[in-house]
Short mmCIF file of C-alpha atoms (C1' of nucleotides) and ligand atoms in Angstrom, two decimals:
data_model
loop_
_atom_site.label_atom_id
_atom_site.label_comp_id
_atom_site.label_asym_id
_atom_site.label_seq_id
_atom_site.Cartn_x
_atom_site.Cartn_y
_atom_site.Cartn_z
CA MET A 1 1.59 -3.50 -1.85
CA GLN A 2 4.06 -0.86 -0.06
CA PHE A 3 4.73 1.77 2.01
CA SER A 4 5.33 5.08 -0.49
CA LYS A 5 8.42 6.80 -0.79
CA SER A 6 7.40 9.68 1.05
CA THR A 7 6.69 7.75 4.55
CA ASP A 8 10.40 7.39 4.81
CA TYR A 9 11.37 10.24 3.11
CA ALA A 10 8.54 11.57 6.36
CA LEU A 11 10.64 9.44 9.31
CA HIS A 12 13.62 10.44 8.02
CA ALA A 13 13.11 13.91 8.27
CA LEU A 14 11.72 14.28 11.55
CA ILE A 15 14.31 11.34 12.89
CA HIS A 16 16.93 14.33 11.64
CA LEU A 17 14.70 17.35 13.69
CA GLY A 18 14.45 15.20 16.51
CA LEU A 19 18.08 14.65 16.61
CA SER A 20 18.65 18.24 15.82
CA GLU A 21 18.10 19.66 18.90
CA ARG A 22 18.91 23.53 18.65
CA SER A 23 18.22 27.22 18.68
CA HIS A 24 16.98 27.85 15.38
CA PRO A 25 15.05 25.52 13.39
CA VAL A 26 16.50 23.36 10.54
CA GLY A 27 15.32 24.73 6.02
CA ILE A 28 14.35 22.59 3.94
CA LYS A 29 18.03 22.62 2.49
CA GLU A 30 20.34 21.16 5.18
CA LEU A 31 17.54 18.03 5.26
CA SER A 32 16.47 17.48 1.40
CA GLY A 33 20.47 17.53 2.21
CA SER A 34 20.79 15.30 4.20
CA LEU A 35 18.17 12.80 3.18
CA GLY A 36 20.00 12.90 -0.52
CA VAL A 37 15.45 14.59 -1.71
CA SER A 38 15.76 16.66 -3.93
CA GLU A 39 14.04 20.23 -1.90
CA SER A 40 10.92 20.74 -4.03
CA TYR A 41 9.50 16.96 -2.81
CA LEU A 42 10.72 17.69 0.41
CA SER A 43 9.35 20.44 1.62
CA LYS A 44 5.61 18.77 0.26
CA ILE A 45 6.10 16.39 2.16
CA MET A 46 7.13 18.77 5.23
CA SER A 47 4.08 20.58 4.63
CA LYS A 48 1.71 17.93 5.21
CA LEU A 49 3.17 17.23 7.88
CA ARG A 50 2.91 20.67 9.24
CA GLN A 51 -0.83 20.53 8.09
CA ASP A 52 -1.43 18.01 10.46
CA GLY A 53 0.77 18.97 13.82
CA ILE A 54 3.56 17.15 13.80
CA VAL A 55 5.96 19.08 12.79
CA ARG A 56 6.19 23.50 12.81
CA ALA A 57 7.83 26.14 10.07
CA VAL A 58 8.84 29.01 10.13
CA PRO A 59 8.72 30.91 7.31
CA GLY A 60 11.85 33.61 6.91
CA VAL A 61 15.64 34.07 6.85
CA ASN A 62 16.84 31.86 9.23
CA GLY A 63 13.13 29.77 8.74
CA GLY A 64 12.94 25.73 8.72
CA TYR A 65 10.76 23.25 10.59
CA GLU A 66 11.03 22.67 14.29
CA LEU A 67 9.08 19.44 16.10
CA ALA A 68 6.15 21.06 16.93
CA ARG A 69 5.69 18.33 20.00
CA PRO A 70 8.40 16.31 21.97
CA ALA A 71 10.13 13.40 20.18
CA GLU A 72 8.19 11.37 22.24
CA GLN A 73 4.99 11.83 21.57
CA ILE A 74 5.38 11.36 17.94
CA SER A 75 4.53 7.69 16.97
CA PHE A 76 5.59 5.70 13.37
CA LEU A 77 2.07 5.23 13.74
CA ASP A 78 1.70 9.76 13.48
CA VAL A 79 3.44 9.83 10.15
CA ILE A 80 2.37 6.70 8.66
CA GLN A 81 -1.59 8.19 8.93
CA VAL A 82 -0.45 12.13 7.20
CA ILE A 83 1.26 10.17 4.24
CA GLU A 84 -0.06 7.19 3.35
CA GLY A 85 -4.39 9.25 4.82
CA ARG A 86 -6.33 7.29 7.17
CA GLN A 87 -8.51 4.40 5.47
CA GLN A 88 -8.50 1.85 5.59
CA LEU A 89 -5.90 -0.95 4.27
CA PHE A 90 -8.87 -3.83 3.06
CA GLU A 91 -11.70 -1.82 1.60
CA CYS A 92 -14.57 -3.87 0.10
CA SER A 93 -15.91 -2.90 -2.74
CA ASN A 94 -18.72 -5.49 -3.90
CA SER A 95 -20.62 -5.48 -1.01
CA SER A 96 -24.28 -6.54 -3.59
CA SER A 97 -22.21 -9.55 -4.68
CA GLN A 98 -24.36 -12.58 -3.73
CA GLN A 99 -21.41 -13.68 -1.57
CA HIS A 100 -21.82 -10.61 0.84
CA ARG A 101 -24.94 -11.71 1.93
CA LEU A 102 -24.40 -15.27 1.87
CA LEU A 103 -21.66 -14.29 4.59
CA VAL A 104 -23.22 -11.48 6.39
CA GLU A 105 -26.68 -11.69 5.27
CA GLN A 106 -26.78 -16.01 5.68
CA GLY A 107 -30.09 -15.86 3.76
CA SER A 108 -32.59 -15.99 6.85
CA ALA A 109 -34.97 -14.13 6.84
CA PRO A 110 -34.90 -10.30 7.07
CA ASP A 111 -36.16 -8.22 10.25
CA LYS A 112 -35.63 -4.95 11.84
CA GLN A 113 -33.11 -5.32 14.31
CA ARG A 114 -30.67 -6.76 11.40
CA SER A 115 -29.46 -2.76 11.11
CA LEU A 116 -27.25 -2.50 14.60
CA GLU A 117 -25.04 -5.95 12.83
CA ARG A 118 -25.14 -4.71 9.24
CA LYS A 119 -21.84 -3.69 9.58
CA GLU A 120 -20.37 -6.92 11.02
CA CYS A 121 -18.33 -8.30 8.10
CA LEU A 122 -16.59 -11.72 9.17
CA VAL A 123 -14.28 -10.87 6.12
CA GLU A 124 -13.71 -7.60 7.47
CA LYS A 125 -13.30 -8.49 10.88
CA VAL A 126 -10.26 -10.39 9.75
CA MET A 127 -8.69 -7.70 7.82
CA LEU A 128 -9.90 -4.33 10.50
CA GLY A 129 -8.16 -6.60 13.30
CA ALA A 130 -4.82 -7.55 11.44
CA GLU A 131 -4.15 -4.12 10.75
CA GLN A 132 -5.72 -3.20 14.10
CA GLN A 133 -2.34 -5.14 15.14
CA MET A 134 -0.22 -3.06 13.35
CA HIS A 135 -1.63 -0.37 14.30
CA GLN A 136 -0.62 -0.84 17.64
CA TYR A 137 2.61 -1.58 17.07
CA MET A 138 3.04 1.37 15.72
CA ARG A 139 1.79 3.74 17.61
CA GLU A 140 3.96 2.28 20.41
CA HIS A 141 7.50 3.23 18.71
CA THR A 142 8.01 6.77 18.59
CA ILE A 143 10.75 9.28 16.78
CA GLN A 144 12.07 9.28 20.02
CA SER A 145 12.22 5.85 20.91
CA VAL A 146 14.38 5.15 17.49
CA LEU A 147 16.44 8.38 19.18
CA ASP A 148 17.38 6.39 22.20
CA GLU A 149 17.94 3.12 21.05
CA ALA A 150 20.94 4.74 18.94
CA VAL A 151 22.02 6.44 21.67
CA LYS A 152 22.05 2.92 23.79
CA ARG A 153 24.10 1.33 20.81
CA ARG A 154 26.79 4.00 20.49
CA ASN A 155 27.03 4.07 23.88
CA HIS A 156 27.63 -0.42 23.58
CA GLU A 157 29.77 0.49 21.06
CA ALA A 158 32.03 2.27 22.75
CA ASN A 159 32.10 0.10 26.28
CA LYS A 160 33.51 -2.76 23.89
CA LYS A 161 37.09 -0.41 23.26
CA MET B 1 -1.45 2.73 0.57
CA GLN B 2 -4.74 -0.06 0.61
CA PHE B 3 -4.70 -3.52 -0.40
CA SER B 4 -5.96 -4.13 -4.26
CA LYS B 5 -9.58 -5.13 -5.23
CA SER B 6 -7.52 -8.75 -6.51
CA THR B 7 -7.16 -9.41 -3.14
CA ASP B 8 -11.02 -8.83 -2.27
CA TYR B 9 -11.83 -11.28 -5.37
CA ALA B 10 -9.29 -14.29 -3.68
CA LEU B 11 -10.61 -13.77 -0.41
CA HIS B 12 -14.11 -14.36 -1.35
CA ALA B 13 -13.59 -16.85 -3.97
CA LEU B 14 -12.23 -18.77 -1.78
CA ILE B 15 -14.49 -18.61 0.50
CA HIS B 16 -16.91 -19.35 -1.90
CA LEU B 17 -15.02 -22.37 -2.80
CA GLY B 18 -14.81 -23.30 1.03
CA LEU B 19 -18.47 -23.95 1.62
CA SER B 20 -19.51 -25.06 -1.49
CA GLU B 21 -18.23 -28.66 -1.29
CA ARG B 22 -19.30 -30.74 -3.93
CA SER B 23 -18.48 -33.78 -6.07
CA HIS B 24 -16.61 -31.41 -8.93
CA PRO B 25 -14.82 -28.39 -9.75
CA VAL B 26 -16.38 -24.95 -9.64
CA GLY B 27 -16.47 -23.09 -12.87
CA ILE B 28 -15.33 -19.08 -13.43
CA LYS B 29 -19.08 -18.74 -14.21
CA GLU B 30 -20.32 -19.27 -10.84
CA LEU B 31 -17.71 -17.90 -9.54
CA SER B 32 -17.40 -14.81 -10.94
CA GLY B 33 -20.96 -14.79 -10.85
CA SER B 34 -21.78 -14.66 -7.52
CA LEU B 35 -18.66 -12.41 -6.58
CA GLY B 36 -19.62 -9.94 -9.51
CA VAL B 37 -16.84 -9.66 -11.18
CA SER B 38 -16.31 -9.94 -14.79
CA GLU B 39 -14.23 -13.95 -15.74
CA SER B 40 -11.64 -12.53 -17.32
CA TYR B 41 -10.57 -11.31 -14.76
CA LEU B 42 -10.95 -13.62 -12.48
CA SER B 43 -9.37 -16.03 -14.49
CA LYS B 44 -6.17 -14.51 -14.24
CA ILE B 45 -6.49 -14.27 -9.80
CA MET B 46 -7.29 -17.41 -9.46
CA SER B 47 -4.72 -18.29 -12.27
CA LYS B 48 -2.46 -17.05 -9.17
CA LEU B 49 -3.56 -19.04 -6.89
CA ARG B 50 -2.90 -21.81 -8.54
CA GLN B 51 0.64 -21.02 -9.40
CA ASP B 52 1.09 -20.34 -5.55
CA GLY B 53 -0.68 -23.94 -5.26
CA ILE B 54 -3.93 -23.08 -3.72
CA VAL B 55 -6.23 -23.83 -5.73
CA ARG B 56 -6.36 -26.97 -8.07
CA ALA B 57 -6.96 -26.36 -11.48
CA VAL B 58 -9.07 -29.33 -13.94
CA PRO B 59 -10.15 -28.33 -17.82
CA GLY B 60 -12.40 -29.22 -19.36
CA VAL B 61 -16.40 -30.09 -19.55
CA ASN B 62 -16.97 -29.80 -16.29
CA GLY B 63 -13.91 -28.55 -15.17
CA GLY B 64 -13.28 -25.37 -12.71
CA TYR B 65 -11.55 -24.69 -9.63
CA GLU B 66 -11.14 -26.78 -6.03
CA LEU B 67 -8.70 -25.67 -2.56
CA ALA B 68 -5.89 -27.75 -3.27
CA ARG B 69 -5.59 -28.02 0.03
CA PRO B 70 -8.03 -28.08 3.76
CA ALA B 71 -9.93 -25.25 4.19
CA GLU B 72 -8.01 -24.79 7.93
CA GLN B 73 -4.76 -24.78 6.14
CA ILE B 74 -5.60 -21.45 4.50
CA SER B 75 -4.56 -18.80 6.42
CA PHE B 76 -5.23 -15.16 5.19
CA LEU B 77 -1.77 -14.80 5.21
CA ASP B 78 -0.50 -17.27 2.31
CA VAL B 79 -3.83 -15.28 0.13
CA ILE B 80 -2.44 -11.89 0.55
CA GLN B 81 1.53 -13.14 0.34
CA VAL B 82 0.10 -14.30 -3.25
CA ILE B 83 -2.06 -11.41 -4.52
CA GLU B 84 0.57 -8.50 -3.06
CA GLY B 85 3.53 -10.52 -3.53
CA ARG B 86 6.42 -10.97 -0.68
CA GLN B 87 8.77 -7.91 -0.62
CA GLN B 88 8.22 -6.37 2.42
CA LEU B 89 6.28 -3.47 3.26
CA PHE B 90 8.82 -0.93 4.17
CA GLU B 91 12.06 -1.20 2.27
CA CYS B 92 14.43 1.95 1.99
CA SER B 93 15.72 3.48 -0.35
CA ASN B 94 18.28 5.72 0.40
CA SER B 95 19.98 3.36 2.37
CA SER B 96 23.74 5.44 1.02
CA SER B 97 22.13 9.02 2.33
CA GLN B 98 23.57 11.33 5.25
CA GLN B 99 21.06 10.02 7.60
CA HIS B 100 21.65 6.89 6.75
CA ARG B 101 25.21 6.63 8.29
CA LEU B 102 23.87 8.56 11.37
CA LEU B 103 21.90 6.01 11.56
CA VAL B 104 22.95 2.84 11.03
CA GLU B 105 27.47 2.92 11.41
CA GLN B 106 26.79 5.50 14.15
CA GLY B 107 30.17 7.49 13.20
CA SER B 108 32.74 5.87 15.23
CA ALA B 109 35.56 4.09 13.60
CA PRO B 110 34.48 1.00 11.28
CA ASP B 111 35.93 -2.29 12.05
CA LYS B 112 35.83 -5.55 10.42
CA GLN B 113 33.34 -7.39 12.87
CA ARG B 114 30.94 -4.83 11.94
CA SER B 115 29.76 -6.60 8.75
CA LEU B 116 26.99 -8.41 11.00
CA GLU B 117 25.38 -5.77 12.01
CA ARG B 118 24.91 -3.97 8.83
CA LYS B 119 21.64 -4.99 8.81
CA GLU B 120 20.57 -3.50 12.15
CA CYS B 121 18.05 -1.00 10.78
CA LEU B 122 16.49 0.68 13.43
CA VAL B 123 13.87 2.19 11.64
CA GLU B 124 13.45 -0.86 9.43
CA LYS B 125 13.23 -2.20 12.47
CA VAL B 126 10.18 -0.81 13.50
CA MET B 127 8.25 -1.05 10.29
CA LEU B 128 9.46 -4.38 10.06
CA GLY B 129 7.94 -5.18 12.98
CA ALA B 130 5.21 -3.23 12.99
CA GLU B 131 4.88 -5.46 9.84
CA GLN B 132 4.74 -9.18 11.48
CA GLN B 133 2.27 -8.29 14.19
CA MET B 134 0.38 -7.84 10.98
CA HIS B 135 1.19 -11.05 9.83
CA GLN B 136 0.91 -13.29 12.79
CA TYR B 137 -2.86 -12.23 13.32
CA MET B 138 -3.64 -13.79 9.47
CA ARG B 139 -1.59 -16.76 9.88
CA GLU B 140 -3.65 -17.00 12.82
CA HIS B 141 -7.38 -16.41 10.50
CA THR B 142 -8.01 -19.16 7.72
CA ILE B 143 -10.99 -19.70 5.26
CA GLN B 144 -11.22 -22.07 7.40
CA SER B 145 -12.49 -20.12 10.87
CA VAL B 146 -14.15 -17.43 8.39
CA LEU B 147 -17.12 -20.49 7.49
CA ASP B 148 -16.92 -21.81 11.05
CA GLU B 149 -17.78 -18.45 12.20
CA ALA B 150 -20.30 -17.81 9.75
CA VAL B 151 -22.03 -21.23 10.90
CA LYS B 152 -21.62 -19.94 14.65
CA ARG B 153 -23.55 -16.50 13.58
CA ARG B 154 -26.37 -18.75 11.60
CA ASN B 155 -27.04 -20.74 15.33
CA HIS B 156 -26.88 -18.18 16.82
CA GLU B 157 -29.86 -16.41 15.18
CA ALA B 158 -31.44 -19.96 14.60
CA ASN B 159 -31.63 -19.39 18.50
CA LYS B 160 -33.27 -16.60 18.39
CA LYS B 161 -36.42 -17.45 17.53
"C1'" DA C 1 10.56 50.50 3.76
"C1'" DG C 2 13.23 47.48 1.60
"C1'" DT C 3 15.28 43.59 0.33
"C1'" DA C 4 17.43 38.62 0.68
"C1'" DT C 5 15.49 34.63 2.61
"C1'" DT C 6 12.66 30.99 3.56
"C1'" DA C 7 7.85 28.00 3.61
"C1'" DT C 8 3.22 27.11 0.55
"C1'" DA C 9 0.85 26.40 -2.87
"C1'" DG C 10 -0.57 24.75 -7.20
"C1'" DA C 11 -0.60 23.37 -11.80
"C1'" DC C 12 1.86 20.72 -14.57
"C1'" DA C 13 4.71 16.48 -16.49
"C1'" DC C 14 6.22 11.13 -16.55
"C1'" DC C 15 5.52 6.47 -15.34
"C1'" DA C 16 4.82 2.28 -12.77
"C1'" DT C 17 1.42 -0.19 -11.47
"C1'" DA C 18 -3.64 -2.18 -10.76
"C1'" DG C 19 -7.92 -2.66 -12.93
"C1'" DA C 20 -9.64 -4.35 -17.05
"C1'" DT C 21 -11.30 -7.18 -21.99
"C1'" DC C 22 -9.48 -10.14 -25.58
"C1'" DC C 23 -7.96 -14.08 -27.83
"C1'" DA C 24 -5.09 -17.93 -29.60
"C1'" DT C 25 -3.99 -21.93 -26.95
"C1'" DA C 26 -4.15 -26.43 -24.15
"C1'" DA C 27 -6.71 -29.28 -22.15
"C1'" DT C 28 -10.44 -32.72 -20.91
"C1'" DA C 29 -14.79 -34.72 -20.87
"C1'" DG C 30 -18.44 -37.76 -23.62
"C1'" DC D 1 -14.12 -35.23 -32.06
"C1'" DT D 2 -16.34 -31.20 -30.97
"C1'" DA D 3 -17.87 -29.09 -26.73
"C1'" DT D 4 -15.79 -26.97 -22.79
"C1'" DT D 5 -13.32 -24.76 -19.87
"C1'" DA D 6 -8.55 -22.15 -17.97
"C1'" DT D 7 -4.07 -20.47 -19.63
"C1'" DG D 8 -0.93 -17.38 -21.22
"C1'" DG D 9 -0.02 -12.84 -23.60
"C1'" DA D 10 -0.68 -8.68 -25.50
"C1'" DT D 11 -2.36 -4.39 -24.75
"C1'" DC D 12 -5.46 -1.15 -23.05
"C1'" DT D 13 -6.97 2.63 -19.49
"C1'" DA D 14 -7.22 5.00 -15.61
"C1'" DT D 15 -4.86 6.19 -11.08
"C1'" DG D 16 -2.11 7.28 -8.45
"C1'" DG D 17 2.95 7.71 -6.72
"C1'" DT D 18 7.10 10.77 -7.64
"C1'" DG D 19 9.21 14.89 -9.38
"C1'" DT D 20 9.92 19.35 -10.77
"C1'" DC D 21 8.75 24.65 -12.08
"C1'" DT D 22 6.44 29.18 -10.63
"C1'" DA D 23 4.52 31.94 -8.53
"C1'" DT D 24 2.91 34.17 -3.96
"C1'" DA D 25 3.45 34.74 1.28
"C1'" DA D 26 5.53 35.95 5.54
"C1'" DT D 27 9.37 36.56 7.89
"C1'" DA D 28 13.94 38.43 10.32
"C1'" DC D 29 18.33 41.47 8.59
"C1'" DT D 30 19.86 46.06 7.16
S1 SF4 E 1 -18.54 -10.38 3.31
FE1 SF4 E 1 -18.26 -8.42 3.53
S2 SF4 E 1 -16.03 -8.54 2.65
FE2 SF4 E 1 -17.15 -9.97 1.56
S3 SF4 E 1 -19.13 -8.28 0.49
FE3 SF4 E 1 -19.73 -8.68 1.97
S4 SF4 E 1 -18.91 -6.85 3.27
FE4 SF4 E 1 -17.40 -6.91 1.75
S1 SF4 E 2 18.44 4.42 8.53
FE1 SF4 E 2 17.67 2.46 8.04
S2 SF4 E 2 16.04 3.42 6.91
FE2 SF4 E 2 17.00 4.63 7.21
S3 SF4 E 2 18.24 5.08 5.67
FE3 SF4 E 2 19.47 3.51 6.78
S4 SF4 E 2 18.67 2.06 6.47
FE4 SF4 E 2 17.62 3.26 5.21
#
DNA sequence: AGTATTATAGACACCATAGATCCATAATAG
DNA sequence: CTATTATGGATCTATGGTGTCTATAATACT
């Protein structure tokens, strides 16, 4: 299991937009050149980012892309979810197996009130919990926070001289 | 990005082994029947688990599989890493791009002492940090902990009656 | 108004990997 | 020695990620 290359590209494209604060938007040509990826492919990714309201796009001469909201409001989680989708990492496929009944329904007599705990699967609970941990961390880190840290590092480098 | 079905099967197989504490090991026939998956496919997965020391396998009559160590020493992380591999979720592909130089080398004059911070990429740092969060959670949850919780729930159900 | 520029969407090809099956072989209990 | 069970390799198919190409729409500039 790995994150797709598209996620890689999307993150870097957004970082590029983030540190390029200009009057006019950044064209796909400049972006693809900077990242070293074809225009065709990158434009697909940018299009997805636009559909999800991460960036704005303006066609025509001097057109291109710009962040749709401040970089500190674009979290890593936002980006990952646009590209990788929002399904959860672990989705059980055999919920009709014998195993399942043992774990979830516990072999006891079925009663009506059971319905509200039907979804309480112990395996999924662990896997979902783990995913939530990752999500929380990604939610706390934004495009801006990476930019800030880059600046901080640069200053630190300068002081050493 | 999703966990593979094999991970699903592996977890359930181990749980089955965990709650079947008997004298003789559990055959692939019983396992595959319980999970609702073909013997051929499941045996591949079990084989992998054996190679990584999660289970023991004995061939021959009345043979089968059993846990190689106590269930409380088999974490979810162990299982996931056997099946999904140990590469990190995010691996940068374009570390020779223009982007990269901006973020990591920061445009300042290159000096000799740079080598030790060469790997300090800010993007990877975030992605790796997120993954570590997930790993930590998975490390704290074992096959046994799921079994325990199942028992706890069963008792709770019984008390209600 | 007309033209050049730029993003958009769809169709399409390619390839790696997951998912799954089959068989020949080795090891073990009886 | 035989029945049983796990093992490893070969092989097939389906799916999804990766990537290209083209026709279309929208915008700026002259
Ligand atoms: S116990 Fe949970 S993970 Fe296992 S089959 Fe049931 S729902 Fe799926
Ligand atoms: S900055 Fe980090 S993620 Fe980006 S290209 Fe360099 S090493 Fe890769």
